Short mmCIF file of C-alpha atoms in Angstrom, two decimals:
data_model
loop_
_atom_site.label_atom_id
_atom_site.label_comp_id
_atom_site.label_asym_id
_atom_site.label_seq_id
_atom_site.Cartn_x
_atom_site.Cartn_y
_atom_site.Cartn_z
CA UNK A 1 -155.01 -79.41 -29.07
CA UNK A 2 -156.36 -80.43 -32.32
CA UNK A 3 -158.59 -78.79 -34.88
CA UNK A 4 -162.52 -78.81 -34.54
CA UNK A 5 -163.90 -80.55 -37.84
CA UNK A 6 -162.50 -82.39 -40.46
CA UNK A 7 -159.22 -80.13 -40.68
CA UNK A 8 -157.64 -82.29 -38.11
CA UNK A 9 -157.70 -85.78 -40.93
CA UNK A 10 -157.33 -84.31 -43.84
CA UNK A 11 -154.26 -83.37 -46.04
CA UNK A 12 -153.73 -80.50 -47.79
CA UNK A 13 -152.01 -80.02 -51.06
CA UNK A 14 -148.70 -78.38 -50.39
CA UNK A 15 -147.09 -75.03 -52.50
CA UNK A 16 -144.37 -77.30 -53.76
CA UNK A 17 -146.57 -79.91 -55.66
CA UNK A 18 -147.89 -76.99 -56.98
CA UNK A 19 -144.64 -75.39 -58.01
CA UNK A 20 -143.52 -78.75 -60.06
CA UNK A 21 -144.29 -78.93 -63.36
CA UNK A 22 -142.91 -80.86 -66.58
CA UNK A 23 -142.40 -78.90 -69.30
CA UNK A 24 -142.38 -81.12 -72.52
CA UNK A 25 -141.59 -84.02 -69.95
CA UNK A 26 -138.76 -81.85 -68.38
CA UNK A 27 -139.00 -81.05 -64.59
CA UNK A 28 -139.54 -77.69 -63.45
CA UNK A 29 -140.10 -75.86 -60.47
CA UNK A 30 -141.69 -72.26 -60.31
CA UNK A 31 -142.47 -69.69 -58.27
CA UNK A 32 -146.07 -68.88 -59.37
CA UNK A 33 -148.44 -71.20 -61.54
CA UNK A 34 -151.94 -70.86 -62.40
CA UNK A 35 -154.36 -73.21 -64.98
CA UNK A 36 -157.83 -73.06 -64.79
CA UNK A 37 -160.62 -74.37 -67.67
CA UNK A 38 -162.45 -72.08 -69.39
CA UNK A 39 -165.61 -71.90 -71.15
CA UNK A 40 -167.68 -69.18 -72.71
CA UNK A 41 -171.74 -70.22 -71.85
CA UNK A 42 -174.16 -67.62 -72.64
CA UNK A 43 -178.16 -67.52 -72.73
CA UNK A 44 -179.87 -65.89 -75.73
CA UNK A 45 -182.67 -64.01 -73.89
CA UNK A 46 -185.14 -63.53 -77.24
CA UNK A 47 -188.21 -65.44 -77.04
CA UNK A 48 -188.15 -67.97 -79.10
CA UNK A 49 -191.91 -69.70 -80.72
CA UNK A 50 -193.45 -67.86 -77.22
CA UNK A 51 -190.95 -69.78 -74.92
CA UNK A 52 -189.56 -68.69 -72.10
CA UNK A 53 -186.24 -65.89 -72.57
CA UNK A 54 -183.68 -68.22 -71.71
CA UNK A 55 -184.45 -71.39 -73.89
CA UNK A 56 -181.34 -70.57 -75.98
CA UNK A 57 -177.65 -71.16 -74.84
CA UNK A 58 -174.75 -71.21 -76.62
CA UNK A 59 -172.20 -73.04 -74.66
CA UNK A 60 -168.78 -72.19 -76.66
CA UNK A 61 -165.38 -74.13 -76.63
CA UNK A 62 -163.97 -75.53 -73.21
CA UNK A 63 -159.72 -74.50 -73.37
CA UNK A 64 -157.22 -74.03 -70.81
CA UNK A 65 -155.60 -70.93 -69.71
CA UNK A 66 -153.31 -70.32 -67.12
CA UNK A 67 -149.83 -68.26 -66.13
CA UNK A 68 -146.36 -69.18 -65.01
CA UNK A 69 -143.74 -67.47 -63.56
CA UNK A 70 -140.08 -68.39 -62.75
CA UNK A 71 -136.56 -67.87 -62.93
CA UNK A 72 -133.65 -68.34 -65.35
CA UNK A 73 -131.88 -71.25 -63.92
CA UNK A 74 -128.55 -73.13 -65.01
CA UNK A 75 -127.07 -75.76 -63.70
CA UNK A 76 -122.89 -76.15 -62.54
CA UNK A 77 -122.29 -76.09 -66.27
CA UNK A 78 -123.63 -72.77 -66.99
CA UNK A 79 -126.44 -74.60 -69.15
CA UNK A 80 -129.76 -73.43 -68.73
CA UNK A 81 -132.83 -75.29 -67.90
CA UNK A 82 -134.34 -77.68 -70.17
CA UNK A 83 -137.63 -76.81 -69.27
CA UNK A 84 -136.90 -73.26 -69.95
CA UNK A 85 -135.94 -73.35 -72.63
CA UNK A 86 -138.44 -75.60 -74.11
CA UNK A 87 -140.48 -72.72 -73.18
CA UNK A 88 -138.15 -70.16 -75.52
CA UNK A 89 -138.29 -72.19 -78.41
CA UNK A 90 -141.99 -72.76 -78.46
CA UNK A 91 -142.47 -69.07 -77.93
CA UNK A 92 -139.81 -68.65 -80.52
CA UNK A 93 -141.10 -70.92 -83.06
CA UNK A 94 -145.06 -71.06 -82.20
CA UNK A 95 -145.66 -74.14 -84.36
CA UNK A 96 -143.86 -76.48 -82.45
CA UNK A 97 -145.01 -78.88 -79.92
CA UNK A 98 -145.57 -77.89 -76.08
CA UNK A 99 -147.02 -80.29 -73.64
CA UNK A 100 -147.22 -79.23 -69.98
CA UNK A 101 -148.25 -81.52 -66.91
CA UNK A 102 -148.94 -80.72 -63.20
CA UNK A 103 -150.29 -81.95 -60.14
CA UNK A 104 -153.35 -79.74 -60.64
CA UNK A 105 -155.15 -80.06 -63.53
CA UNK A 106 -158.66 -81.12 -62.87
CA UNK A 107 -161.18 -81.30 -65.87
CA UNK A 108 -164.45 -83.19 -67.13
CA UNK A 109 -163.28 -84.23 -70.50
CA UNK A 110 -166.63 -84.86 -72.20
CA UNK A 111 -169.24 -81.69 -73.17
CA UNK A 112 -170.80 -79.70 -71.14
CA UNK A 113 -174.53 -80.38 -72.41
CA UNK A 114 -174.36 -84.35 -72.32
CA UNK A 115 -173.88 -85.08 -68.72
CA UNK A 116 -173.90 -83.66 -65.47
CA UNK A 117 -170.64 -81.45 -65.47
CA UNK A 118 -169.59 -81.51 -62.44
CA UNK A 119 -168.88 -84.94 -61.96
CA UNK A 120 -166.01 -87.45 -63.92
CA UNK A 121 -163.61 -85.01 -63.58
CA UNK A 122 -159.96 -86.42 -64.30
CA UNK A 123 -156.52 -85.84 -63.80
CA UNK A 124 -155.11 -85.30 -67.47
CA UNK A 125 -152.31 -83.59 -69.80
CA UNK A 126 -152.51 -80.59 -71.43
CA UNK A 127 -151.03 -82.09 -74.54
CA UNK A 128 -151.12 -78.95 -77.18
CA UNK A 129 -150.10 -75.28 -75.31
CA UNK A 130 -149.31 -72.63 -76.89
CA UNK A 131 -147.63 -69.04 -75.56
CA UNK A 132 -149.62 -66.34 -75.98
CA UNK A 133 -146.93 -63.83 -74.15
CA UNK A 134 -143.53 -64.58 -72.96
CA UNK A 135 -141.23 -61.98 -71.03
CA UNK A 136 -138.00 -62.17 -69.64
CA UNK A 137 -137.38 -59.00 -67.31
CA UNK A 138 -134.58 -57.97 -64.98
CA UNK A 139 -133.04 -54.57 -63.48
CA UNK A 140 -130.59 -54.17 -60.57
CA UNK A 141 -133.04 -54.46 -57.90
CA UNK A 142 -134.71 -57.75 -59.09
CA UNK A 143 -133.85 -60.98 -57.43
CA UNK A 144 -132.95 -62.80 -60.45
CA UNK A 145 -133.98 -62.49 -64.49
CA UNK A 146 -137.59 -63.47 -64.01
CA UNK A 147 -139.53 -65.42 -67.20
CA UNK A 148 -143.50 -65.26 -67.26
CA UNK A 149 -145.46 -66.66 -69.82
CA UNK A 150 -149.26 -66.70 -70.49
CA UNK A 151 -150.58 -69.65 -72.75
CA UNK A 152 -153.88 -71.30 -73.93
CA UNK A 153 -153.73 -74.88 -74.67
CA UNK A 154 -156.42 -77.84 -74.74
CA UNK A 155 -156.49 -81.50 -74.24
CA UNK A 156 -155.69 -83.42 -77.74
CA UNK A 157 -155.11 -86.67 -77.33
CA UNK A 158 -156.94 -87.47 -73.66
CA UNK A 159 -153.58 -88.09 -72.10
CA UNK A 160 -153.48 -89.07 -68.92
CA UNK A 161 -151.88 -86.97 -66.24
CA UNK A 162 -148.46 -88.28 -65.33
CA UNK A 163 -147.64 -87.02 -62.04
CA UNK A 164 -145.18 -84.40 -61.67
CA UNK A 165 -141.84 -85.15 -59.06
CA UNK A 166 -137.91 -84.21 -59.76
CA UNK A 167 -136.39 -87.57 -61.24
CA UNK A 168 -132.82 -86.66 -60.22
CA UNK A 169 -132.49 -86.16 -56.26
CA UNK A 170 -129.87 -83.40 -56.96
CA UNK A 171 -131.76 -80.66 -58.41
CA UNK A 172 -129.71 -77.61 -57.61
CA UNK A 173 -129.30 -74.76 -59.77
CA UNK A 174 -128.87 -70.88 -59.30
CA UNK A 175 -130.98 -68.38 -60.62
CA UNK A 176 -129.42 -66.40 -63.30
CA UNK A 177 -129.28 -62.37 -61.85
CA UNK A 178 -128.25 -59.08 -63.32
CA UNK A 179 -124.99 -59.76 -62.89
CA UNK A 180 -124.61 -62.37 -65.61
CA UNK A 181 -125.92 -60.12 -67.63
CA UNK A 182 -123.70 -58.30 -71.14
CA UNK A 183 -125.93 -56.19 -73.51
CA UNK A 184 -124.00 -54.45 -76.71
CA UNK A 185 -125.08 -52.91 -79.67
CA UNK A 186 -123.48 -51.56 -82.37
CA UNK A 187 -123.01 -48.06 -81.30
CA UNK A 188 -122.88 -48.68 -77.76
CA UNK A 189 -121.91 -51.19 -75.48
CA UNK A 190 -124.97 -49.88 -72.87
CA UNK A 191 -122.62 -50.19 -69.92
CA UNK A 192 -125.40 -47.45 -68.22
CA UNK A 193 -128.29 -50.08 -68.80
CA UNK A 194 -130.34 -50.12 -65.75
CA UNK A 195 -133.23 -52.25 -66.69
CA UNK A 196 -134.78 -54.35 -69.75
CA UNK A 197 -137.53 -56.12 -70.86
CA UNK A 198 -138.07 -58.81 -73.57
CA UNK A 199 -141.40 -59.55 -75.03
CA UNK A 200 -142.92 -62.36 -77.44
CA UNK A 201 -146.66 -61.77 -78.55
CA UNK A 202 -148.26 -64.70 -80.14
CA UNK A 203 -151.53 -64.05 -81.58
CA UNK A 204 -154.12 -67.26 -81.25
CA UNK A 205 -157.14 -68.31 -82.98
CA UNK A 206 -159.08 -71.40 -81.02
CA UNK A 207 -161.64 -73.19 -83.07
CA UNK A 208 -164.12 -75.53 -81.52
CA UNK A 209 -166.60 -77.66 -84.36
CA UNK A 210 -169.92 -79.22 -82.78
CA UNK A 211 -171.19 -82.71 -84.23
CA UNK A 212 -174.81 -83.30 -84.71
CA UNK A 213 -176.04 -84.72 -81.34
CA UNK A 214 -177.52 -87.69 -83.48
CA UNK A 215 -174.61 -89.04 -84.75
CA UNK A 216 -172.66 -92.32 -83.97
CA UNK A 217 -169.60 -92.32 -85.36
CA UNK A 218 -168.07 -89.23 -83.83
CA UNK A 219 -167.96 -89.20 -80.23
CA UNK A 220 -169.24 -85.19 -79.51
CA UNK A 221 -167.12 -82.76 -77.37
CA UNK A 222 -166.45 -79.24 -76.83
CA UNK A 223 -162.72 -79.32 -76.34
CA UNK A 224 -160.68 -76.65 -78.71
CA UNK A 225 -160.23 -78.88 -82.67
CA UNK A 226 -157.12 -76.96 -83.20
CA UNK A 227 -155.15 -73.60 -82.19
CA UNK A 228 -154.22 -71.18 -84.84
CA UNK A 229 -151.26 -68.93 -84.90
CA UNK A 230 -152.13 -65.72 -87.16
CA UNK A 231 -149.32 -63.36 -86.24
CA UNK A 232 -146.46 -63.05 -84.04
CA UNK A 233 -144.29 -60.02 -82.46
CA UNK A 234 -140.71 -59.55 -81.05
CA UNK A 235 -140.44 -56.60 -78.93
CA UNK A 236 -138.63 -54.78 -75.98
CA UNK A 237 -137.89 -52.15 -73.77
CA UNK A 238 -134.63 -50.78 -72.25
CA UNK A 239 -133.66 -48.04 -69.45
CA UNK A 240 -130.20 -46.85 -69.12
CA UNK A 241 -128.90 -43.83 -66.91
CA UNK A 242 -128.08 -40.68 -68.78
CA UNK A 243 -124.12 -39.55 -68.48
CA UNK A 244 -123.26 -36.28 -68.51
CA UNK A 245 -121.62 -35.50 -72.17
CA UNK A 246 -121.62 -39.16 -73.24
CA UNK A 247 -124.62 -39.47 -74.51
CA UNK A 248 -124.13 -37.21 -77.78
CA UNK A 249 -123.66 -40.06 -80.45
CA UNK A 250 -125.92 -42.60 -78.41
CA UNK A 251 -129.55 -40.91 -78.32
CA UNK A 252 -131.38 -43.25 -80.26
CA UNK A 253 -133.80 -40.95 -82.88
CA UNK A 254 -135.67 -43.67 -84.27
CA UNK A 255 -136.07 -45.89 -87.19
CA UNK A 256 -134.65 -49.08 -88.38
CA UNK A 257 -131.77 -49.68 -87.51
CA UNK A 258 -130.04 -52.15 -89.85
CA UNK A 259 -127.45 -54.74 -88.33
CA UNK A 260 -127.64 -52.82 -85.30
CA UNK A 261 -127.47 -56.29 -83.68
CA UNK A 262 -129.22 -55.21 -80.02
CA UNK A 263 -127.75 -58.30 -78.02
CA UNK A 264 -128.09 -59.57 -74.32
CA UNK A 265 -126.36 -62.16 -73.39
CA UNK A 266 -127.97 -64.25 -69.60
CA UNK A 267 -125.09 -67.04 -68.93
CA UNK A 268 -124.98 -69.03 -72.48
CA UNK A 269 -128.19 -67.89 -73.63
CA UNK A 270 -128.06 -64.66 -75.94
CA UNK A 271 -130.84 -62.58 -77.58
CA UNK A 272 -129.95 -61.24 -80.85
CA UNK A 273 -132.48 -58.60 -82.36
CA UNK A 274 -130.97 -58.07 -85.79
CA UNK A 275 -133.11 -55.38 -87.28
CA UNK A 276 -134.57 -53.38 -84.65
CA UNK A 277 -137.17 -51.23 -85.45
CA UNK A 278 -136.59 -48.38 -82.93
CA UNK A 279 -139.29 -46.10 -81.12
CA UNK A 280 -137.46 -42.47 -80.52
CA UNK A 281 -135.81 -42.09 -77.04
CA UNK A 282 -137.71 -41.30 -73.97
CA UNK A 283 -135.96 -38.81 -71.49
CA UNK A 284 -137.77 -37.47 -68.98
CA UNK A 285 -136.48 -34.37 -67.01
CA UNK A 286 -136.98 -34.75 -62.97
CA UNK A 287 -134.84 -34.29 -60.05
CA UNK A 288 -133.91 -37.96 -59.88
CA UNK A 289 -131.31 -39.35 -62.22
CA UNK A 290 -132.09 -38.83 -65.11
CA UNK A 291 -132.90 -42.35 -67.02
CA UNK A 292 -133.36 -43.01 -71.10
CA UNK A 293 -136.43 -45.17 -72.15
CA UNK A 294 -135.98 -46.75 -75.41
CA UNK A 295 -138.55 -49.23 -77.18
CA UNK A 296 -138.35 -51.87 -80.13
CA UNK A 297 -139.99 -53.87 -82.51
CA UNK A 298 -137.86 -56.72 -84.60
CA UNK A 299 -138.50 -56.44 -88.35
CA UNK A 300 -139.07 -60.40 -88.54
CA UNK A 301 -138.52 -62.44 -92.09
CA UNK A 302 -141.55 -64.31 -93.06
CA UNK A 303 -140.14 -67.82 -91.73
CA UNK A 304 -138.58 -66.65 -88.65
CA UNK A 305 -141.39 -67.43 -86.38
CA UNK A 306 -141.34 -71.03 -88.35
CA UNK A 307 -137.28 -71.94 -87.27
CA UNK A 308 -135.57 -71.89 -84.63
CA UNK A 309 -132.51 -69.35 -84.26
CA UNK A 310 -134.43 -66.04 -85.24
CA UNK A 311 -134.18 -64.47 -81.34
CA UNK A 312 -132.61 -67.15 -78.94
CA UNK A 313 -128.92 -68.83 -78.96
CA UNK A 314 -128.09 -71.47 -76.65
CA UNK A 315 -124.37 -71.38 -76.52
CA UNK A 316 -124.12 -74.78 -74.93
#
């Protein structure tokens, strides 16, 4: 029997055009994606000259913000996925160049003020990202090593939308789990590690410059002029299961640690933090087993955030 209305012509857009993305024009798929355009409009409610209270608004920058989550994939090489790790070095090296497309990206181009905004909406490429977190997570009871990343980007260039579909029919690759996992450090060689966490903070300034509405050789809009990065921050967190009379020598007290050299290694990609800066040990007493909660900062050199190298090795 078919559907009342005009469910029973139409056709909906499916989870997997949703999933597929291109990643500085490399295919990806993931598991949970969301962009939507943002814009700060507010109404100054003073009177102004005896008018009415809201004959003042300040309609602020339009930019893009969205989420993504998905695994660590490699291929039957052991390589990891381009896309993905486009995605490390930009979050890696913040001043590099991330473009992202999908099937899903709606947005009316010109500003708000000049025309009616809800129509001439297009189909175009968010041509300048950037990452404001990155994680990469995993534990013995996740599914596989699980990447999400948070970013703000804008339209640059007016690009237009290239749609998003896998160019090679065999796109097959596992998902990286915590068995492919090997985390060392210098004192320790955390065989008892039982879950970790990496984190990359990028801090962002967005700047947005109004033209005069009289002018003719500048065509006005609201979109983001540029995205700043002021500061950046390497962190993590690690649990790993207490042994009885082992743990002595291993109880981490705090401090920086120099070349302690805090590695994990996920298939041929390894994360190196060279000088931790070390929180003290966590070890709360319960019934359960008991489980050590250490936390990190990486002491970064000025240009590490500006070169690639400073946290992520592809061994490929």
């Amino acid at each position: 029997m078919p559907y009342p209305g005009p469910i029973n012509n139409h056709e909906g857009a499916t989870g997997l055009l949703i999933r597929s993305l291109k990643i500085n024009n490399f295919y990806l798929m993931v598991d949970d994606f969301s962009v939507n355009q943002k814009q700060d409009i507010e109404i100054n409610q003073n009177f102004v000259q005896g008018g009415p209270g809201a004959a003042i608004s300040n309609i602020g920058a339009k930019r893009f913000e969205g989420s993504l989550t998905c695994p660590l994939r490699v291929d039957r090489n052991g390589n990891l996925d381009p896309a993905v790790k486009e995605l490390l070095k930009h979050a890696e090296s913040p001043m590099t160049a991330l473009r992202i497309d999908t099937n899903h990206v709606a947005s009316h181009y010109g500003i708000t003020a000049g025309s009616v905004p809800t129509i001439n909406n297009e189909l175009l490429s968010l041509d300048c990202v950037l990452i404001k977190n990155l994680k990469i997570s995993c534990s013995p009871d996740d599914e596989y090593v699980k990447l999400t990343a948070d970013f703000v980007g804008m339209i640059d260039g007016r690009i237009n939308l290239e749609y998003v579909a896998p160019s090679d029919a065999t796109y097959l690759k596992r998902a990286l789990s915590w068995l492919d996992l090997d985390a060392y450090r210098e004192e320790s060689q955390m065989r008892s590690l039982s879950g970790f966490s990496i984190n990359i903070e990028n801090q962002s300034e967005t700047h947005a410059f109004l033209m005069p509405i009289n002018t003719a050789a500048f065509q006005r809009n609201d979109q983001i002029q540029f995205i700043g990065v002021k500061g950046t921050k390497w962190t993590g967190e690690m649990n790993e299961v207490m042994r009885r009379g082992l743990e002595l020598h291993q109880h981490i007290h705090g401090g920086w640690m120099v070349n302690e050299n805090l590695t994990f290694k996920l298939g041929k990609l390894q994360i190196t933090f060279h000088h931790p800066l070390f929180n003290i040990s966590d070890v709360p007493l319960s019934a359960k087993i008991l489980k050590r909660t250490t936390s990190w900062t990486k002491i970064q050199a000025p240009n590490e955030p500006m070169t690639a190298g400073g946290l992520f090795t592809f061994n490929e």
